[in-house]
Coordinates of C-alpha atoms in Angstrom, one line a residue:
L147 CA 99.6 -21.1 45.9
T148 CA 97.2 -18.3 46.7
P149 CA 94.3 -16.3 44.9
D150 CA 95.6 -13.4 46.4
I151 CA 98.7 -13.3 44.0
E152 CA 97.5 -13.1 40.5
N153 CA 101.0 -13.2 38.8
L154 CA 103.9 -15.6 40.1
N155 CA 106.5 -12.9 39.0
L156 CA 105.5 -10.9 42.2
T157 CA 106.4 -13.7 44.5
F158 CA 109.9 -14.9 45.9
G159 CA 109.5 -18.5 45.9
S160 CA 110.2 -21.1 48.8
E161 CA 113.7 -20.1 48.9
G162 CA 115.5 -17.0 48.3
T163 CA 117.3 -18.0 45.3
Q164 CA 114.8 -19.8 43.6
S165 CA 113.2 -18.1 40.6
T166 CA 109.3 -18.4 40.0
T167 CA 107.8 -16.7 36.9
S168 CA 104.9 -17.1 34.7
S169 CA 103.3 -15.0 32.2
W170 CA 99.6 -14.8 29.9
S171 CA 98.1 -12.7 27.5
A172 CA 94.6 -12.0 26.1
Y173 CA 92.9 -10.4 23.1
Q174 CA 89.7 -10.2 21.4
F175 CA 88.5 -10.0 18.0
A176 CA 85.1 -9.6 16.8
G177 CA 83.5 -9.1 13.4
L178 CA 80.3 -8.6 11.7
F179 CA 79.7 -8.9 7.8
F180 CA 77.1 -8.9 5.2
R181 CA 76.7 -9.7 1.4
L182 CA 74.4 -8.6 -0.9
N183 CA 74.0 -10.2 -4.4
Y184 CA 71.7 -8.9 -7.5
V185 CA 71.4 -10.5 -10.8
F186 CA 69.3 -9.0 -13.8
D187 CA 68.5 -11.1 -16.6
E188 CA 71.8 -13.1 -16.3
R189 CA 73.4 -10.1 -18.1
Y190 CA 74.5 -7.6 -15.0
L191 CA 75.7 -9.1 -11.7
L192 CA 76.4 -6.9 -8.6
E193 CA 77.9 -7.8 -5.2
I194 CA 78.3 -5.6 -2.4
N195 CA 80.0 -6.7 0.7
G196 CA 80.8 -5.0 4.1
R197 CA 82.8 -6.1 7.2
Y198 CA 83.1 -4.1 10.6
D199 CA 85.9 -5.6 12.7
G200 CA 87.2 -4.8 16.0
S201 CA 90.2 -5.9 17.8
S202 CA 91.6 -5.5 21.2
R203 CA 94.9 -4.5 19.8
F204 CA 94.1 -1.2 19.2
P205 CA 93.3 2.0 21.6
A206 CA 89.6 2.2 22.2
N207 CA 89.3 5.2 19.6
H208 CA 90.7 3.0 16.6
R209 CA 89.2 -0.4 17.7
W210 CA 86.6 -0.8 15.3
A211 CA 86.9 0.0 11.5
F212 CA 84.4 -0.5 8.5
F213 CA 85.9 -2.4 5.4
P214 CA 83.7 -2.4 2.5
S215 CA 84.2 -4.1 -1.3
A216 CA 81.9 -4.2 -4.4
S217 CA 82.0 -6.2 -7.6
A218 CA 80.2 -6.0 -10.8
G219 CA 79.9 -8.0 -14.0
W220 CA 78.6 -7.8 -17.3
R221 CA 77.9 -10.7 -19.6
I222 CA 78.1 -9.2 -22.8
S223 CA 77.6 -12.6 -24.8
Q224 CA 74.1 -12.4 -23.1
E225 CA 72.9 -9.1 -24.6
H226 CA 70.1 -9.3 -26.6
W227 CA 72.1 -7.6 -29.7
W228 CA 74.8 -10.1 -29.1
H229 CA 74.6 -11.9 -32.5
V230 CA 78.4 -13.1 -32.9
N231 CA 78.7 -16.7 -34.1
P232 CA 79.3 -18.8 -30.8
A233 CA 81.9 -20.8 -33.3
A234 CA 83.9 -17.6 -33.1
I235 CA 83.1 -16.3 -29.6
S236 CA 81.0 -18.2 -27.0
N237 CA 81.4 -16.3 -23.9
L238 CA 82.3 -12.9 -23.2
K239 CA 82.3 -11.4 -19.8
L240 CA 83.9 -8.1 -18.1
R241 CA 84.5 -8.1 -14.3
A242 CA 85.6 -5.1 -11.9
S243 CA 86.0 -4.9 -8.1
V244 CA 87.2 -2.8 -5.3
G245 CA 87.5 -3.8 -1.8
A246 CA 89.2 -3.3 1.4
L247 CA 90.5 -5.6 4.3
G248 CA 92.1 -4.7 7.4
N249 CA 95.1 -6.4 9.3
A250 CA 95.9 -6.4 12.9
N251 CA 98.6 -9.1 12.8
G252 CA 101.3 -6.6 12.7
L253 CA 100.8 -5.6 16.3
G254 CA 101.3 -7.6 19.7
N255 CA 98.9 -7.5 22.6
Y256 CA 99.0 -4.3 24.7
Q257 CA 101.3 -2.0 22.5
Y258 CA 99.0 0.8 22.8
M259 CA 99.4 0.9 26.3
Q260 CA 102.4 1.1 29.0
T261 CA 103.2 -2.0 30.6
L262 CA 105.5 -3.0 33.8
G263 CA 107.7 -5.8 33.1
V264 CA 108.7 -7.3 36.3
S265 CA 112.1 -9.3 36.4
T266 CA 114.4 -10.9 39.0
S267 CA 117.8 -9.2 40.0
S268 CA 120.9 -11.3 39.6
F269 CA 122.1 -9.7 43.0
L270 CA 121.3 -11.1 46.4
I271 CA 120.2 -8.7 49.1
N272 CA 119.7 -10.5 52.4
G273 CA 119.8 -13.7 50.7
V274 CA 117.1 -13.1 48.4
K275 CA 117.0 -12.1 44.8
P276 CA 114.7 -9.3 44.4
R277 CA 112.1 -8.6 42.0
Y278 CA 112.2 -5.4 40.3
V279 CA 110.1 -3.2 37.6
S280 CA 111.2 -1.8 34.4
C281 CA 110.1 1.4 33.0
P282 CA 107.4 1.1 30.4
A283 CA 108.4 1.3 26.9
P284 CA 107.2 4.6 24.8
L285 CA 104.0 4.3 23.3
P286 CA 103.2 5.2 19.5
E287 CA 101.4 8.6 18.7
D288 CA 98.5 6.5 17.6
L289 CA 97.5 3.0 16.2
T290 CA 95.0 2.4 13.4
W291 CA 94.0 -0.8 11.3
E292 CA 96.3 -1.5 8.4
T293 CA 94.4 -1.3 5.1
A294 CA 94.8 -3.2 1.9
T295 CA 92.4 -2.2 -0.8
T296 CA 92.5 -4.0 -4.1
Y297 CA 91.4 -2.7 -7.3
D298 CA 90.7 -5.5 -10.0
L299 CA 89.6 -5.7 -13.6
G300 CA 89.0 -9.0 -15.3
L301 CA 87.8 -10.9 -18.3
D302 CA 86.0 -14.1 -19.2
A303 CA 86.1 -15.4 -22.7
G304 CA 85.3 -18.5 -24.5
F305 CA 85.9 -19.3 -28.3
L306 CA 85.3 -22.0 -30.7
N307 CA 81.8 -23.0 -28.9
G308 CA 83.5 -23.2 -25.7
R309 CA 86.8 -25.3 -26.7
L310 CA 88.9 -22.7 -26.0
S311 CA 88.5 -20.3 -22.9
L312 CA 90.6 -17.6 -21.4
N313 CA 90.5 -15.9 -18.0
G314 CA 92.6 -12.8 -17.0
D315 CA 92.8 -10.0 -14.1
I316 CA 94.8 -7.2 -13.6
Y317 CA 95.2 -5.6 -10.0
L318 CA 96.7 -3.0 -8.0
R319 CA 96.9 -3.6 -4.2
K320 CA 97.4 -0.3 -2.0
T321 CA 98.3 -1.2 1.4
T322 CA 98.0 1.8 3.5
N323 CA 99.0 2.5 7.3
M324 CA 101.1 -0.4 7.7
I325 CA 102.4 -1.1 11.1
V326 CA 106.2 -1.2 11.0
A327 CA 108.8 0.3 13.4
G328 CA 108.9 3.7 14.2
P329 CA 111.2 6.8 13.1
T330 CA 114.7 6.2 14.0
V331 CA 115.9 7.8 17.5
P332 CA 119.1 8.8 18.8
A333 CA 120.8 6.4 21.2
V334 CA 120.3 8.8 24.2
F335 CA 116.8 8.5 23.8
G336 CA 117.2 5.3 25.7
A337 CA 114.4 3.1 24.2
E338 CA 113.3 1.8 21.0
S339 CA 111.0 3.7 18.6
P340 CA 107.4 2.0 19.1
K341 CA 105.5 0.6 16.1
G342 CA 102.9 2.8 14.1
N343 CA 101.5 3.3 11.1
Y344 CA 104.5 4.3 9.0
A345 CA 104.4 2.8 5.8
D346 CA 102.4 2.3 2.5
M347 CA 102.9 -0.1 -0.3
S348 CA 101.7 -0.6 -3.7
T349 CA 101.4 -4.1 -5.6
R350 CA 101.0 -4.5 -9.2
G351 CA 100.2 -7.9 -10.7
F352 CA 98.1 -10.0 -13.0
E353 CA 96.9 -13.6 -13.5
V354 CA 95.9 -15.2 -16.6
S355 CA 95.0 -18.8 -17.5
L356 CA 94.1 -20.2 -21.1
A357 CA 92.6 -23.7 -21.3
W358 CA 91.7 -25.8 -24.6
N359 CA 89.2 -28.8 -24.3
D360 CA 88.6 -30.8 -27.2
S361 CA 87.8 -34.4 -28.7
F362 CA 88.3 -36.8 -31.8
N363 CA 87.7 -40.2 -32.9
L364 CA 90.8 -42.3 -32.8
G365 CA 90.3 -46.0 -33.8
S366 CA 86.4 -45.4 -33.8
K367 CA 86.5 -44.3 -30.0
P368 CA 86.5 -40.8 -28.7
F369 CA 90.0 -39.2 -27.5
R370 CA 89.4 -36.5 -25.2
Y371 CA 92.2 -34.3 -24.4
S372 CA 92.5 -30.9 -22.3
V373 CA 95.4 -28.4 -21.9
K374 CA 95.5 -25.5 -19.5
A375 CA 98.3 -23.1 -18.9
S376 CA 98.3 -20.4 -16.3
L377 CA 100.7 -17.4 -15.4
A378 CA 100.9 -14.8 -12.6
D379 CA 103.1 -12.2 -11.9
Y380 CA 103.3 -9.1 -9.3
Y381 CA 105.6 -6.5 -7.8
S382 CA 105.6 -4.3 -4.8
I383 CA 107.0 -0.8 -4.4
I384 CA 107.4 1.3 -1.1
D385 CA 105.3 4.4 -1.3
K386 CA 106.2 5.6 2.4
Y387 CA 108.7 4.5 4.9
N388 CA 110.4 6.1 7.9
N389 CA 114.0 6.4 6.0
T390 CA 114.6 9.7 4.9
N391 CA 118.2 8.7 4.0
K392 CA 117.3 5.9 2.1
Q393 CA 119.7 3.9 4.3
L394 CA 120.6 0.3 3.1
V395 CA 120.9 -2.7 5.2
D396 CA 123.2 -2.2 8.1
A397 CA 126.8 -3.0 6.8
A398 CA 127.8 -4.0 10.2
N399 CA 125.3 -6.3 11.8
Q400 CA 123.2 -7.3 8.6
S401 CA 120.1 -5.6 10.4
L402 CA 116.9 -4.9 8.5
A403 CA 117.0 -1.6 10.2
G404 CA 116.4 0.8 7.4
N405 CA 116.1 -1.9 5.0
Y406 CA 113.0 -0.3 3.2
Y407 CA 112.9 3.1 1.8
E408 CA 110.7 5.2 -0.6
G409 CA 110.3 3.8 -4.1
M410 CA 112.4 0.6 -3.2
R411 CA 111.2 -2.7 -4.9
I412 CA 110.6 -5.4 -2.5
G413 CA 113.2 -8.2 -3.1
E414 CA 115.7 -6.2 -4.4
L415 CA 119.4 -7.2 -3.7
W416 CA 122.2 -4.7 -3.5
G417 CA 126.0 -6.1 -4.3
F418 CA 129.3 -5.7 -5.6
T419 CA 130.0 -6.5 -9.2
S420 CA 132.7 -9.2 -9.7
N421 CA 135.0 -9.3 -12.8
G422 CA 136.4 -12.9 -12.5
L423 CA 139.2 -14.2 -9.9
W424 CA 142.7 -12.9 -9.6
Q425 CA 144.9 -15.0 -11.6
N426 CA 148.5 -13.9 -10.3
Q427 CA 150.3 -11.8 -7.8
E428 CA 151.3 -9.6 -11.0
E429 CA 147.5 -8.7 -11.7
I430 CA 147.0 -7.9 -7.9
D431 CA 150.0 -5.7 -7.6
A432 CA 148.9 -4.1 -10.6
A433 CA 145.6 -3.1 -9.4
W434 CA 146.8 -1.2 -6.5
N435 CA 146.4 2.5 -6.2
E436 CA 149.2 4.0 -4.2
E437 CA 147.8 7.7 -4.7
M438 CA 144.6 6.8 -3.0
Q439 CA 146.3 4.7 -0.5
K440 CA 148.2 7.7 0.6
K441 CA 144.8 9.7 0.8
T442 CA 142.6 7.2 2.3
G443 CA 145.3 5.0 4.3
Q444 CA 144.0 2.0 2.7
K445 CA 146.4 -0.8 2.3
Y446 CA 145.0 -2.9 0.1
Y447 CA 142.5 -2.7 -3.1
N448 CA 139.8 -4.3 -1.3
P449 CA 140.0 -3.6 2.5
L450 CA 136.3 -4.1 2.9
M451 CA 136.1 -8.2 2.7
Q452 CA 138.6 -10.0 4.5
T453 CA 139.7 -13.3 2.5
S454 CA 143.0 -14.0 4.6
K455 CA 143.8 -13.1 8.3
S456 CA 146.1 -10.3 7.1
Y457 CA 143.8 -9.1 4.6
K458 CA 146.3 -9.8 2.1
L459 CA 144.9 -10.7 -1.6
Y460 CA 146.1 -13.9 -3.0
P461 CA 145.8 -15.4 -6.6
G462 CA 142.4 -17.0 -6.8
D463 CA 140.6 -14.6 -4.7
I464 CA 137.4 -12.6 -6.3
K465 CA 138.1 -9.7 -8.1
F466 CA 135.5 -6.7 -7.5
E467 CA 135.1 -3.9 -9.7
D468 CA 135.5 -0.3 -8.4
L469 CA 132.2 1.4 -9.5
N470 CA 132.8 5.0 -7.9
G471 CA 136.6 5.2 -9.3
N472 CA 137.8 6.1 -5.6
G473 CA 140.5 3.5 -6.0
Y474 CA 139.4 1.0 -3.4
I475 CA 136.3 -1.3 -2.7
D476 CA 133.7 0.3 -0.5
R477 CA 130.1 0.9 0.5
G478 CA 130.1 4.6 0.3
K479 CA 127.7 6.2 3.0
N480 CA 125.6 3.1 2.6
T481 CA 122.6 4.7 1.0
V482 CA 121.3 4.7 -2.3
D483 CA 122.3 7.9 -3.2
D484 CA 126.0 6.9 -2.2
P485 CA 126.1 2.9 -2.2
G486 CA 129.6 2.9 -2.8
D487 CA 130.6 0.2 -5.3
R488 CA 127.3 -1.6 -4.8
K489 CA 124.2 -1.8 -7.1
I490 CA 121.2 -3.6 -7.6
I491 CA 122.2 -7.0 -8.8
G492 CA 119.0 -8.8 -8.5
N493 CA 115.6 -9.6 -6.7
E494 CA 114.8 -12.4 -4.6
D495 CA 111.0 -12.2 -5.1
P496 CA 109.6 -15.1 -7.2
R497 CA 108.5 -13.7 -10.6
F498 CA 106.3 -15.3 -13.6
L499 CA 104.6 -18.1 -11.4
Y500 CA 103.3 -20.5 -13.9
S501 CA 101.5 -24.0 -14.4
F502 CA 100.4 -26.8 -17.0
N503 CA 97.8 -29.1 -16.9
L504 CA 97.6 -31.8 -19.4
S505 CA 95.2 -34.8 -19.5
F506 CA 94.1 -37.4 -21.9
E507 CA 91.6 -40.4 -21.9
W508 CA 91.0 -42.7 -24.6
N509 CA 89.3 -46.5 -24.6
N510 CA 89.2 -46.3 -20.8
I511 CA 92.8 -45.2 -20.2
W512 CA 93.4 -41.9 -19.2
I513 CA 96.5 -39.8 -18.3
S514 CA 97.1 -36.6 -16.5
A515 CA 100.4 -34.6 -15.7
F516 CA 100.8 -31.4 -13.7
F517 CA 103.8 -29.0 -14.4
Q518 CA 104.4 -26.1 -12.2
G519 CA 107.4 -23.6 -11.7
V520 CA 108.9 -19.9 -11.2
G521 CA 110.1 -18.3 -14.2
K522 CA 112.6 -15.8 -12.6
Q523 CA 113.9 -15.7 -9.1
D524 CA 117.5 -14.6 -7.6
W525 CA 118.9 -15.9 -4.8
Y526 CA 122.4 -14.9 -2.8
P527 CA 122.7 -17.5 -0.2
S528 CA 123.0 -16.3 3.6
N529 CA 126.1 -16.4 5.9
E530 CA 124.5 -19.4 7.2
A531 CA 123.7 -21.3 4.0
S532 CA 126.1 -23.9 5.1
L533 CA 124.7 -26.6 2.6
F534 CA 125.9 -24.2 -0.3
W535 CA 129.0 -22.6 1.0
G536 CA 130.5 -25.5 2.9
Q537 CA 133.9 -25.0 4.4
Y538 CA 134.0 -21.3 2.9
N539 CA 131.5 -20.4 5.4
R540 CA 133.2 -22.2 8.2
P541 CA 136.3 -24.4 8.2
Y542 CA 134.4 -27.2 10.5
N543 CA 131.5 -27.5 8.1
M544 CA 131.3 -30.4 5.7
V545 CA 132.8 -29.8 1.7
P546 CA 129.5 -30.0 -0.5
K547 CA 130.4 -32.6 -3.2
W548 CA 129.7 -30.0 -6.0
Q549 CA 132.5 -28.0 -4.8
L550 CA 135.2 -30.8 -5.5
G551 CA 137.3 -29.8 -8.4
N552 CA 135.4 -26.6 -8.9
Y553 CA 137.5 -24.3 -7.0
W554 CA 140.6 -22.1 -8.0
T555 CA 144.0 -23.6 -8.1
E556 CA 147.0 -23.1 -10.1
D557 CA 146.0 -26.2 -12.0
N558 CA 142.5 -25.1 -12.4
P559 CA 142.4 -21.2 -13.2
N560 CA 139.3 -21.4 -15.0
A561 CA 137.2 -22.7 -11.9
Y562 CA 133.8 -21.2 -10.7
L563 CA 135.0 -20.6 -6.9
P564 CA 137.7 -18.8 -5.6
R565 CA 140.5 -20.5 -3.6
Y566 CA 139.5 -22.7 -0.9
A567 CA 139.4 -20.4 2.5
G568 CA 137.6 -20.8 5.9
Y569 CA 135.5 -17.6 6.9
Y570 CA 135.7 -16.1 3.3
A571 CA 134.2 -12.9 3.8
P572 CA 132.5 -12.8 0.3
F573 CA 130.5 -15.8 1.3
Y574 CA 130.8 -15.9 5.2
K575 CA 129.2 -12.6 5.5
G576 CA 126.2 -13.7 3.0
T577 CA 124.1 -10.9 1.6
N578 CA 126.1 -8.3 3.2
N579 CA 129.0 -9.0 0.6
A580 CA 126.7 -10.2 -2.3
N581 CA 127.9 -10.0 -5.4
N582 CA 126.7 -11.1 -9.0
R583 CA 129.3 -13.9 -9.6
Y584 CA 127.8 -16.0 -7.4
L585 CA 124.2 -14.9 -7.5
M586 CA 122.2 -17.9 -8.2
N587 CA 119.1 -18.3 -10.6
V588 CA 116.5 -20.3 -8.9
A589 CA 113.7 -20.4 -11.3
Y590 CA 112.7 -23.8 -11.6
C591 CA 109.9 -26.3 -13.6
R592 CA 109.0 -29.2 -11.6
L593 CA 106.7 -32.2 -13.0
K594 CA 104.7 -32.2 -9.7
N595 CA 102.0 -34.7 -10.7
L596 CA 101.9 -37.6 -13.2
Q597 CA 99.0 -40.2 -13.2
I598 CA 98.1 -43.1 -15.5
G599 CA 95.0 -45.1 -14.9
Y600 CA 92.5 -47.7 -16.7
S601 CA 88.8 -47.8 -15.8
L602 CA 87.2 -51.4 -16.6
P603 CA 84.1 -51.2 -18.9
K604 CA 81.0 -51.2 -17.3
S605 CA 79.8 -54.1 -19.6
V606 CA 82.5 -56.0 -17.4
I607 CA 81.9 -54.7 -13.9
S608 CA 78.2 -54.7 -13.8
K609 CA 78.5 -58.5 -14.0
I610 CA 80.0 -58.4 -10.4
G611 CA 77.5 -55.8 -9.2
L612 CA 79.8 -52.6 -9.5
Q613 CA 79.3 -49.4 -10.8
G614 CA 82.9 -48.4 -11.5
L615 CA 86.4 -49.9 -10.9
S616 CA 89.7 -48.4 -11.8
F617 CA 93.4 -48.6 -11.3
Y618 CA 95.9 -46.0 -11.4
L619 CA 99.6 -45.3 -10.9
S620 CA 100.7 -41.8 -9.3
G621 CA 103.8 -40.1 -8.9
E622 CA 104.6 -36.8 -6.9
N623 CA 107.7 -34.3 -7.6
L624 CA 109.0 -36.7 -10.4
F625 CA 111.3 -34.1 -11.7
T626 CA 112.8 -30.7 -11.2
W627 CA 114.8 -28.6 -13.5
S628 CA 116.7 -25.5 -12.2
P629 CA 119.6 -23.3 -13.6
L630 CA 120.8 -23.9 -9.7
Y631 CA 121.3 -27.2 -10.6
K632 CA 124.0 -26.9 -12.8
Y633 CA 126.0 -26.3 -9.5
T634 CA 124.1 -28.4 -6.6
K635 CA 121.0 -30.3 -6.1
D636 CA 121.2 -30.0 -2.2
I637 CA 119.0 -26.9 -2.2
N638 CA 115.1 -27.0 -2.6
V639 CA 114.3 -24.4 -5.1
S640 CA 111.0 -24.1 -4.0
N641 CA 111.7 -23.1 -0.3
I642 CA 114.4 -20.6 -1.1
G643 CA 114.6 -17.3 1.2
M644 CA 113.1 -19.3 4.3
S645 CA 109.8 -19.6 3.0
D646 CA 109.1 -22.4 4.7
T647 CA 107.8 -21.3 8.1
D648 CA 108.7 -24.6 10.1
L649 CA 112.5 -24.4 9.2
S650 CA 112.9 -20.4 9.2
N651 CA 115.4 -20.2 11.8
S652 CA 118.9 -19.1 12.5
R653 CA 120.5 -22.1 10.6
G654 CA 120.1 -20.3 7.3
D655 CA 118.0 -20.0 4.1
A656 CA 119.5 -23.3 2.6
Y657 CA 118.3 -25.3 5.6
N658 CA 115.3 -27.1 4.3
Y659 CA 113.8 -30.3 3.8
P660 CA 114.4 -32.3 0.3
M661 CA 111.6 -32.2 -2.1
M662 CA 110.5 -36.1 -1.7
T663 CA 109.3 -38.3 -4.6
S664 CA 106.4 -40.6 -4.1
Y665 CA 104.7 -43.3 -5.9
T666 CA 101.4 -44.4 -5.1
L667 CA 99.5 -47.3 -6.7
G668 CA 95.6 -47.3 -6.2
I669 CA 92.4 -48.7 -7.0
N670 CA 88.9 -46.9 -7.1
I671 CA 85.8 -49.1 -6.6
T672 CA 82.2 -47.7 -6.7
F673 CA 79.2 -49.9 -5.7

């Protein structure tokens, strides 16, 4: 309304009870880089890179940082003294590199300076809701760039006159000064601990690919084919974090506060050990420890997870092992050193990512297929994964078809699922009450693409003035296999753990799009 007021939060609006708000933010990023390449006699290769980056999200004394990298290669098979028969080894090259990159994405704008928040009171004073200013949040001690330094060693090799090729890399990435939540402060501090450079992490991995290309005559015409396979794997370890007590996930509200600790392997999942289902009341009565009940005041063998309104156990409930031998199921101090009856039961990070490419060509007919998948990945559905838990999660949910006839009854004692009950705590509380019995294996193999085509002979198409004419039929996502599909096909295994950013919300990690199958019929014409 007037250029004298730069922020509408400072105005009162046209009426006293009307709220008028606005917000804006600004930041800048700048960078310079250079690259130098040197090759000597096609044998020795050297590349040096440098980046000088600046971000307004850091204080002035740490706004700019330099991130160098260098790589070198040695083509051994180009050496003058190399006399190995190409039929054995046709190419051999060693590679090595080291380089650093900076990251400022863990910070928001203005986090290194004290900012005042302007809000509207909910109380009326003289018919007006007045504005008020909040105290600024505490500042971190210092802020600087998060830096990822990667060390890589690689090998490129060719055999049998180039028909067989091998490419491999092993690497170590050290991520230092990670921008994470600050040290835990007592509640009387009155504010949250500010973010800072408080964590380090190491990632180790490898990538390898093997390819075979060859041809032979079939019916007096060349039959060309190729096969390529690739495999990659990595894992990450926390080297430093503000969690001196090695506190695990907060059992009360499943908060991620304290979820990381020094020595932790990223993706690890803590849970209870299940040894089946209670089959009758006699089993339940025999498992109670009266002596421990007197000492601890615990009324039931498993007071931790509510499976009925009165916490009473019934036949068909999940049976858990008392790993620490104290007579009942508990979380101990909820730390790595005292986790109660929990232990690491799996890891939710994908491992052993692989792919296969197959292609054939003969007599103007060509076929190609692409497979990809994950060799190992665990998943325990979250408390909001209603597509999986159904009415175990909430009584008003739908019942997934795969659960019908698959839950415990007196007539179905060997069922996979426990007796049917709503708000069933081992499921309703999700990973907070994870257990190995219902830990899902979501490894998979997918036929991602299949193409079949035919190219008309040049002797035919040249008569109509064309250089090329081919027809093809292509299929996408034609088939997927996963151990999870033994139970349900309602979950897209390639979007486990809310990996699809468009769908990552409070509706749970099973809320995802299905993998759509599509077919394409096409024609390629070259004039």
